[in-house]
């Protein structure tokens, strides 16, 4: 019974995504559409290990429920998680999970002219093989369910460490420099901090293999600009190389290409606690669901690759640890300052008493 229902549920979820793209494509002029797209981009950063379809399924469900999803995993994964004392995590009673599509690999088999399975001498189905003799595999999807950490006891028993980057990461010069160095090293592109000589905050030069960020702006602006130009390098640099995009056309089609780079930046910036407020040019993202979906896939795939290549979570985690350590020293520093003040007050009181005593003796 369950097996017959599973494909239907998976089809429903797939149709839901297709309908969402249709709706977004029809309303690209709407402020609500831009708000939804930005929400999807934030989810793309937070859940970069998930497919675009699952990111959107979770995001839509979270929006409809009015919940803030932090970290999701299957029922089995949560139940296998333990704290340092060996106590197991459990999903809270009555919690409703979030539906996702789960990929399932299957073996392809030889078919006869009547599309029935060919059998060997032992009566077993004969697997299809490719030119190298390897068994061919296919991929299908079934409906699955995941639960957010806040639907479990993980935090209560200390089995989950919160990584709230937006609230904890210090957006300072050291983070900007660290990201510049990592991008230069991991993506084999020169990163320079120098004035652009115009109103732009930065630029990407394919011919010079160079990213330039103007140092005269705020740290948040410099980091988002750095990510924006990396987006050009990641998305458009590859297109220049394989000949699918002419370098001159990057500026002719400025709206769409700039929108791709800015959306890329929006994903990475939101992970770093920075919310870009610049134009996403979503009106140029495509006039139908197919084009819009392709644009989304291009952007989120490039962002996922960059996040993994940079190991951005590790960089931000270290920055978070710095902030946490600094906050931990605040009470000690405050106590030290209070003790110092008490000491100074006592010294001042003694000095005042001596002055008063000397004055009395002089009057005598």
PDB file of N, CA and C in Angstrom, residues 10 14 120 140 143 154-155 157 166 174 219 262 267 279 297 338-339 346:
ATOM      1  N   UNK A  10       5.672  11.831  -4.511  1.00  0.00           N
ATOM      2  CA  UNK A  10       6.854  12.424  -5.143  1.00  0.00           C
ATOM      3  C   UNK A  10       6.442  13.276  -6.341  1.00  0.00           C
ATOM      4  N   UNK A  14       7.054  17.301  -6.963  1.00  0.00           N
ATOM      5  CA  UNK A  14       7.687  17.804  -8.192  1.00  0.00           C
ATOM      6  C   UNK A  14       6.784  18.813  -8.893  1.00  0.00           C
ATOM      7  N   UNK A 120      18.330 -14.582 -17.485  1.00  0.00           N
ATOM      8  CA  UNK A 120      19.453 -15.464 -17.779  1.00  0.00           C
ATOM      9  C   UNK A 120      19.040 -16.911 -17.547  1.00  0.00           C
ATOM     10  N   UNK A 140      15.726   7.768  -9.603  1.00  0.00           N
ATOM     11  CA  UNK A 140      14.335   8.205  -9.446  1.00  0.00           C
ATOM     12  C   UNK A 140      14.198   8.839  -8.053  1.00  0.00           C
ATOM     13  N   UNK A 143       9.252  10.383  -2.031  1.00  0.00           N
ATOM     14  CA  UNK A 143       8.985  11.405  -1.022  1.00  0.00           C
ATOM     15  C   UNK A 143       9.616  10.989   0.302  1.00  0.00           C
ATOM     16  N   UNK A 154      17.454  17.890  20.666  1.00  0.00           N
ATOM     17  CA  UNK A 154      18.908  18.002  20.481  1.00  0.00           C
ATOM     18  C   UNK A 154      19.515  19.164  21.267  1.00  0.00           C
ATOM     19  N   UNK A 155      18.881  20.329  21.215  1.00  0.00           N
ATOM     20  CA  UNK A 155      19.411  21.489  21.939  1.00  0.00           C
ATOM     21  C   UNK A 155      19.254  21.327  23.452  1.00  0.00           C
ATOM     22  N   UNK A 157      19.295  18.708  25.322  1.00  0.00           N
ATOM     23  CA  UNK A 157      20.232  17.786  25.978  1.00  0.00           C
ATOM     24  C   UNK A 157      21.683  18.083  25.601  1.00  0.00           C
ATOM     25  N   UNK A 166      24.572  34.610  11.206  1.00  0.00           N
ATOM     26  CA  UNK A 166      24.079  35.973  11.026  1.00  0.00           C
ATOM     27  C   UNK A 166      24.176  36.778  12.313  1.00  0.00           C
ATOM     28  N   UNK A 174      39.451  41.600   9.291  1.00  0.00           N
ATOM     29  CA  UNK A 174      40.154  40.311   9.296  1.00  0.00           C
ATOM     30  C   UNK A 174      39.384  39.268   8.495  1.00  0.00           C
ATOM     31  N   UNK A 219      33.200  47.519   5.436  1.00  0.00           N
ATOM     32  CA  UNK A 219      33.624  46.116   5.368  1.00  0.00           C
ATOM     33  C   UNK A 219      32.523  45.235   4.785  1.00  0.00           C
ATOM     34  N   UNK A 262      24.910  39.081  -8.544  1.00  0.00           N
ATOM     35  CA  UNK A 262      24.405  39.639  -7.294  1.00  0.00           C
ATOM     36  C   UNK A 262      23.631  38.596  -6.496  1.00  0.00           C
ATOM     37  N   UNK A 267      23.623  34.900  -1.713  1.00  0.00           N
ATOM     38  CA  UNK A 267      23.676  33.606  -1.030  1.00  0.00           C
ATOM     39  C   UNK A 267      24.846  33.554  -0.051  1.00  0.00           C
ATOM     40  N   UNK A 279      20.253  45.760  -6.389  1.00  0.00           N
ATOM     41  CA  UNK A 279      19.311  45.247  -7.379  1.00  0.00           C
ATOM     42  C   UNK A 279      19.669  43.830  -7.827  1.00  0.00           C
ATOM     43  N   UNK A 297      19.016  27.442 -11.145  1.00  0.00           N
ATOM     44  CA  UNK A 297      19.922  26.291 -11.036  1.00  0.00           C
ATOM     45  C   UNK A 297      21.364  26.707 -11.265  1.00  0.00           C
ATOM     46  N   UNK A 338      35.357  47.204  37.430  1.00  0.00           N
ATOM     47  CA  UNK A 338      34.648  47.588  38.652  1.00  0.00           C
ATOM     48  C   UNK A 338      35.579  47.574  39.859  1.00  0.00           C
ATOM     49  N   UNK A 339      36.434  46.534  39.937  1.00  0.00           N
ATOM     50  CA  UNK A 339      37.397  46.445  41.046  1.00  0.00           C
ATOM     51  C   UNK A 339      38.393  47.586  40.981  1.00  0.00           C
ATOM     52  N   UNK A 346      38.648  54.253  46.663  1.00  0.00           N
ATOM     53  CA  UNK A 346      39.239  54.156  48.007  1.00  0.00           C
ATOM     54  C   UNK A 346      40.480  55.028  48.123  1.00  0.00           C
TER      55      UNK A 346
END
